[in-house]
Amino acid sequence: MIRYYNKLILSLSEIEGHPSLLIHGLTGCMFHCFKCFNYEELIEKKHESYYTIKDLLNYIVKQQDLFEYILFSGGEFMLAPIEDLIEDLTKIKADVDKKIIIYTTGIALDKMKTLTDLNLVDGYHIDMKLPYHLLSSDDKDLIEMTMGIKVKDLTLINQLIDSIKFVVKNDQGLSQIRSVKYPFLDESAFMECKSFINSLNDLYNKNITYEAHTFIYPEGDKEEG
Ligand code: SF4
């Protein structure tokens, strides 16, 4: 059973021009990215009170005129078991005619493929944390600083690249690749990401958007510089 954060957010800004309902799964995360502002509240904290899919459906059905899209985020929502993802998304699709978008790092390509094949997801927004395609085994420190994990080799990074390729190739107009402009990265890193996504767009004849978002320091953290 997937546990959901019991604060649902109606947002006009998550997807420009499309009012959206943002839902966070209490599904943990395998990364610990630089100053992640969700970490304490959504990943570390033990939530005694949470929503189930039944609570979500009650809200979604009652308030469905207020939003067009349903967005799932985390932590990493795709860490939920595939059976639970299928069950919950099937129930939502059966009850309301809304587009479903999942925010993800791209860590679970097989699950992404399954949900796409079942028509349970209309788009993925992948957080491309570094110009993965340019990384070498000399960049382990950079990976650790950015994503908070130690890697032995580039296996994980290559998996994330495969997920990005899958998302671009299968985009039906609602997917997106984006980055956060971590303050220790040069602007050229994001230009490289954009150029990589453009090359995939050319390869797959798609027009997926790439966006680099301003880094926001968590509340209470002093901004450097
Ligand atoms: S993947 Fe997202 S939720 Fe997980 S640590 Fe990084 S920024 Fe935070």
GROMACS .gro file of C-alpha atoms and ligand atoms in nm:
model
  233
    1MET     CA    1   0.000   0.000   0.000
    2ILE     CA    2   0.136   0.340  -0.093
    3ARG     CA    3   0.122   0.602   0.181
    4TYR     CA    4   0.063   0.957   0.062
    5TYR     CA    5   0.153   1.286   0.228
    6ASN     CA    6  -0.165   1.427   0.377
    7LYS     CA    7  -0.115   1.773   0.231
    8LEU     CA    8  -0.237   1.789  -0.126
    9ILE     CA    9  -0.134   2.096  -0.322
   10LEU     CA   10  -0.340   2.270  -0.588
   11SER     CA   11  -0.088   2.446  -0.808
   12LEU     CA   12  -0.116   2.694  -1.093
   13SER     CA   13   0.260   2.714  -1.137
   14GLU     CA   14   0.383   2.353  -1.156
   15ILE     CA   15   0.265   2.319  -1.517
   16GLU     CA   16   0.218   2.656  -1.681
   17GLY     CA   17  -0.137   2.709  -1.801
   18HIS     CA   18  -0.264   2.386  -1.648
   19PRO     CA   19  -0.398   2.383  -1.292
   20SER     CA   20  -0.263   2.073  -1.127
   21LEU     CA   21  -0.302   1.865  -0.815
   22LEU     CA   22   0.038   1.781  -0.669
   23ILE     CA   23   0.052   1.464  -0.458
   24HIS     CA   24   0.361   1.347  -0.271
   25GLY     CA   25   0.414   0.980  -0.208
   26LEU     CA   26   0.585   0.886   0.119
   27THR     CA   27   0.796   0.645  -0.079
   28GLY     CA   28   1.144   0.744   0.033
   29CYS     CA   29   1.435   0.833  -0.189
   30MET     CA   30   1.761   0.663  -0.278
   31PHE     CA   31   1.942   0.992  -0.321
   32HIS     CA   32   2.021   1.272  -0.083
   33CYS     CA   33   2.068   1.561  -0.321
   34PHE     CA   34   2.242   1.883  -0.231
   35LYS     CA   35   2.017   2.070   0.012
   36CYS     CA   36   1.703   1.882  -0.092
   37PHE     CA   37   1.419   2.081   0.061
   38ASN     CA   38   1.191   1.777   0.077
   39TYR     CA   39   1.430   1.553   0.265
   40GLU     CA   40   1.340   1.622   0.626
   41GLU     CA   41   0.965   1.642   0.582
   42LEU     CA   42   0.901   1.382   0.315
   43ILE     CA   43   1.183   1.134   0.349
   44GLU     CA   44   1.323   1.132   0.704
   45LYS     CA   45   1.009   1.203   0.903
   46LYS     CA   46   0.798   0.910   1.018
   47HIS     CA   47   0.441   1.001   0.929
   48GLU     CA   48   0.184   0.855   1.161
   49SER     CA   49  -0.090   1.030   0.974
   50TYR     CA   50  -0.107   0.985   0.599
   51TYR     CA   51  -0.351   0.942   0.312
   52THR     CA   52  -0.430   0.616   0.140
   53ILE     CA   53  -0.556   0.583  -0.217
   54LYS     CA   54  -0.911   0.589  -0.076
   55ASP     CA   55  -0.850   0.932   0.076
   56LEU     CA   56  -0.695   1.053  -0.246
   57LEU     CA   57  -0.988   0.933  -0.454
   58ASN     CA   58  -1.237   1.107  -0.226
   59TYR     CA   59  -1.056   1.435  -0.277
   60ILE     CA   60  -0.984   1.389  -0.646
   61VAL     CA   61  -1.342   1.305  -0.737
   62LYS     CA   62  -1.492   1.585  -0.528
   63GLN     CA   63  -1.248   1.853  -0.643
   64GLN     CA   64  -1.190   1.740  -0.999
   65ASP     CA   65  -1.317   2.065  -1.153
   66LEU     CA   66  -1.026   2.252  -0.993
   67PHE     CA   67  -0.743   2.087  -1.183
   68GLU     CA   68  -0.649   1.933  -1.516
   69TYR     CA   69  -0.344   1.727  -1.428
   70ILE     CA   70  -0.252   1.504  -1.139
   71LEU     CA   71   0.118   1.516  -1.053
   72PHE     CA   72   0.290   1.256  -0.840
   73SER     CA   73   0.615   1.342  -0.670
   74GLY     CA   74   0.819   1.221  -0.375
   75GLY     CA   75   1.083   1.160  -0.257
   76GLU     CA   76   1.100   0.917  -0.543
   77PHE     CA   77   0.747   0.806  -0.623
   78MET     CA   78   0.875   0.530  -0.852
   79LEU     CA   79   1.024   0.345  -0.554
   80ALA     CA   80   0.673   0.222  -0.472
   81PRO     CA   81   0.615  -0.144  -0.569
   82ILE     CA   82   0.489  -0.177  -0.927
   83GLU     CA   83   0.178  -0.367  -0.812
   84ASP     CA   84   0.080  -0.075  -0.588
   85LEU     CA   85   0.152   0.182  -0.858
   86ILE     CA   86  -0.067  -0.009  -1.104
   87GLU     CA   87  -0.345  -0.052  -0.850
   88ASP     CA   88  -0.359   0.313  -0.742
   89LEU     CA   89  -0.319   0.468  -1.086
   90THR     CA   90  -0.580   0.231  -1.231
   91LYS     CA   91  -0.830   0.342  -0.965
   92ILE     CA   92  -0.765   0.708  -1.040
   93LYS     CA   93  -0.795   0.659  -1.416
   94ALA     CA   94  -1.123   0.471  -1.361
   95ASP     CA   95  -1.272   0.753  -1.154
   96VAL     CA   96  -1.160   1.070  -1.330
   97ASP     CA   97  -1.048   1.173  -1.676
   98LYS     CA   98  -0.725   1.348  -1.582
   99LYS     CA   99  -0.376   1.342  -1.722
  100ILE     CA  100  -0.126   1.183  -1.485
  101ILE     CA  101   0.234   1.298  -1.474
  102ILE     CA  102   0.504   1.148  -1.252
  103TYR     CA  103   0.809   1.340  -1.135
  104THR     CA  104   1.106   1.107  -1.115
  105THR     CA  105   1.481   1.077  -1.129
  106GLY     CA  106   1.444   0.795  -1.382
  107ILE     CA  107   1.567   0.534  -1.137
  108ALA     CA  108   1.305   0.272  -1.229
  109LEU     CA  109   1.294   0.238  -1.605
  110ASP     CA  110   1.118  -0.099  -1.604
  111LYS     CA  111   0.834   0.039  -1.394
  112MET     CA  112   0.812   0.345  -1.619
  113LYS     CA  113   0.780   0.119  -1.923
  114THR     CA  114   0.511  -0.093  -1.756
  115LEU     CA  115   0.299   0.207  -1.656
  116THR     CA  116   0.337   0.355  -2.003
  117ASP     CA  117   0.235   0.027  -2.169
  118LEU     CA  118  -0.074   0.014  -1.947
  119ASN     CA  119  -0.165   0.375  -2.037
  120LEU     CA  120  -0.163   0.469  -1.671
  121VAL     CA  121   0.081   0.757  -1.706
  122ASP     CA  122   0.063   1.042  -1.960
  123GLY     CA  123   0.402   1.194  -1.897
  124TYR     CA  124   0.718   1.182  -1.689
  125HIS     CA  125   0.918   1.480  -1.574
  126ILE     CA  126   1.275   1.365  -1.525
  127ASP     CA  127   1.510   1.555  -1.302
  128MET     CA  128   1.845   1.545  -1.485
  129LYS     CA  129   2.078   1.631  -1.202
  130LEU     CA  130   2.400   1.653  -1.400
  131PRO     CA  131   2.505   1.634  -1.765
  132TYR     CA  132   2.507   1.256  -1.725
  133HIS     CA  133   2.621   1.193  -2.082
  134LEU     CA  134   2.950   1.375  -2.014
  135LEU     CA  135   3.037   1.211  -1.683
  136SER     CA  136   3.332   0.977  -1.647
  137SER     CA  137   3.456   0.766  -1.358
  138ASP     CA  138   3.659   1.071  -1.251
  139ASP     CA  139   3.333   1.246  -1.159
  140LYS     CA  140   3.239   1.029  -0.860
  141ASP     CA  141   3.296   1.320  -0.622
  142LEU     CA  142   3.070   1.545  -0.826
  143ILE     CA  143   2.802   1.276  -0.828
  144GLU     CA  144   2.832   1.243  -0.451
  145MET     CA  145   2.816   1.618  -0.396
  146THR     CA  146   2.510   1.653  -0.619
  147MET     CA  147   2.312   1.337  -0.551
  148GLY     CA  148   2.447   1.237  -0.211
  149ILE     CA  149   2.545   0.885  -0.312
  150LYS     CA  150   2.875   0.707  -0.363
  151VAL     CA  151   2.901   0.521  -0.691
  152LYS     CA  152   3.160   0.259  -0.786
  153ASP     CA  153   3.111   0.306  -1.157
  154LEU     CA  154   2.873   0.470  -1.402
  155THR     CA  155   2.612   0.191  -1.410
  156LEU     CA  156   2.350   0.402  -1.233
  157ILE     CA  157   2.425   0.706  -1.446
  158ASN     CA  158   2.383   0.499  -1.761
  159GLN     CA  159   2.047   0.374  -1.631
  160LEU     CA  160   1.936   0.733  -1.581
  161ILE     CA  161   2.043   0.816  -1.936
  162ASP     CA  162   1.837   0.521  -2.064
  163SER     CA  163   1.533   0.653  -1.878
  164ILE     CA  164   1.577   0.995  -2.032
  165LYS     CA  165   1.600   0.839  -2.378
  166PHE     CA  166   1.285   0.636  -2.309
  167VAL     CA  167   1.094   0.943  -2.196
  168VAL     CA  168   1.196   1.152  -2.496
  169LYS     CA  169   1.124   0.867  -2.738
  170ASN     CA  170   0.777   0.805  -2.595
  171ASP     CA  171   0.673   1.162  -2.526
  172GLN     CA  172   0.315   1.242  -2.616
  173GLY     CA  173   0.348   1.611  -2.537
  174LEU     CA  174   0.337   1.602  -2.157
  175SER     CA  175   0.685   1.489  -2.058
  176GLN     CA  176   0.973   1.712  -1.972
  177ILE     CA  177   1.339   1.696  -1.874
  178ARG     CA  178   1.461   1.951  -1.626
  179SER     CA  179   1.752   2.037  -1.403
  180VAL     CA  180   1.810   2.234  -1.088
  181LYS     CA  181   2.086   2.490  -1.118
  182TYR     CA  182   2.296   2.373  -0.826
  183PRO     CA  183   2.519   2.665  -0.727
  184PHE     CA  184   2.845   2.473  -0.772
  185LEU     CA  185   2.769   2.388  -1.135
  186ASP     CA  186   2.868   2.614  -1.420
  187GLU     CA  187   2.600   2.741  -1.655
  188SER     CA  188   2.764   2.534  -1.928
  189ALA     CA  189   2.644   2.216  -1.752
  190PHE     CA  190   2.284   2.311  -1.827
  191MET     CA  191   2.367   2.411  -2.182
  192GLU     CA  192   2.518   2.065  -2.225
  193CYS     CA  193   2.203   1.903  -2.084
  194LYS     CA  194   1.987   2.108  -2.319
  195SER     CA  195   2.204   2.017  -2.613
  196PHE     CA  196   2.181   1.647  -2.520
  197ILE     CA  197   1.801   1.664  -2.500
  198ASN     CA  198   1.788   1.848  -2.833
  199SER     CA  199   1.996   1.572  -2.991
  200LEU     CA  200   1.747   1.314  -2.857
  201ASN     CA  201   1.459   1.523  -2.989
  202ASP     CA  202   1.623   1.516  -3.331
  203LEU     CA  203   1.689   1.143  -3.307
  204TYR     CA  204   1.333   1.054  -3.209
  205ASN     CA  205   1.159   1.335  -3.396
  206LYS     CA  206   1.018   1.482  -3.075
  207ASN     CA  207   1.002   1.827  -2.923
  208ILE     CA  208   1.031   1.764  -2.551
  209THR     CA  209   1.101   2.064  -2.330
  210TYR     CA  210   1.419   2.101  -2.128
  211GLU     CA  211   1.417   2.352  -1.842
  212ALA     CA  212   1.686   2.453  -1.593
  213HIS     CA  213   1.531   2.587  -1.275
  214THR     CA  214   1.684   2.832  -1.031
  215PHE     CA  215   1.821   2.665  -0.719
  216ILE     CA  216   1.633   2.765  -0.405
  217TYR     CA  217   1.804   2.733  -0.069
  218PRO     CA  218   1.589   2.558   0.191
  219GLU     CA  219   1.438   2.787   0.452
  220GLY     CA  220   1.686   2.867   0.726
  221ASP     CA  221   1.989   2.799   0.507
  222LYS     CA  222   2.207   3.098   0.451
  223GLU     CA  223   2.264   3.174   0.086
  224GLU     CA  224   2.630   3.181  -0.003
  225GLY     CA  225   2.795   3.451  -0.210
  226SF4     S1  226   1.584   1.288  -0.575
  226SF4    FE1  227   1.450   1.459  -0.519
  226SF4     S2  228   1.357   1.399  -0.323
  226SF4    FE2  229   1.534   1.265  -0.355
  226SF4     S3  230   1.698   1.368  -0.246
  226SF4    FE3  231   1.707   1.433  -0.460
  226SF4     S4  232   1.590   1.624  -0.467
  226SF4    FE4  233   1.538   1.519  -0.275
   0.00000   0.00000   0.00000
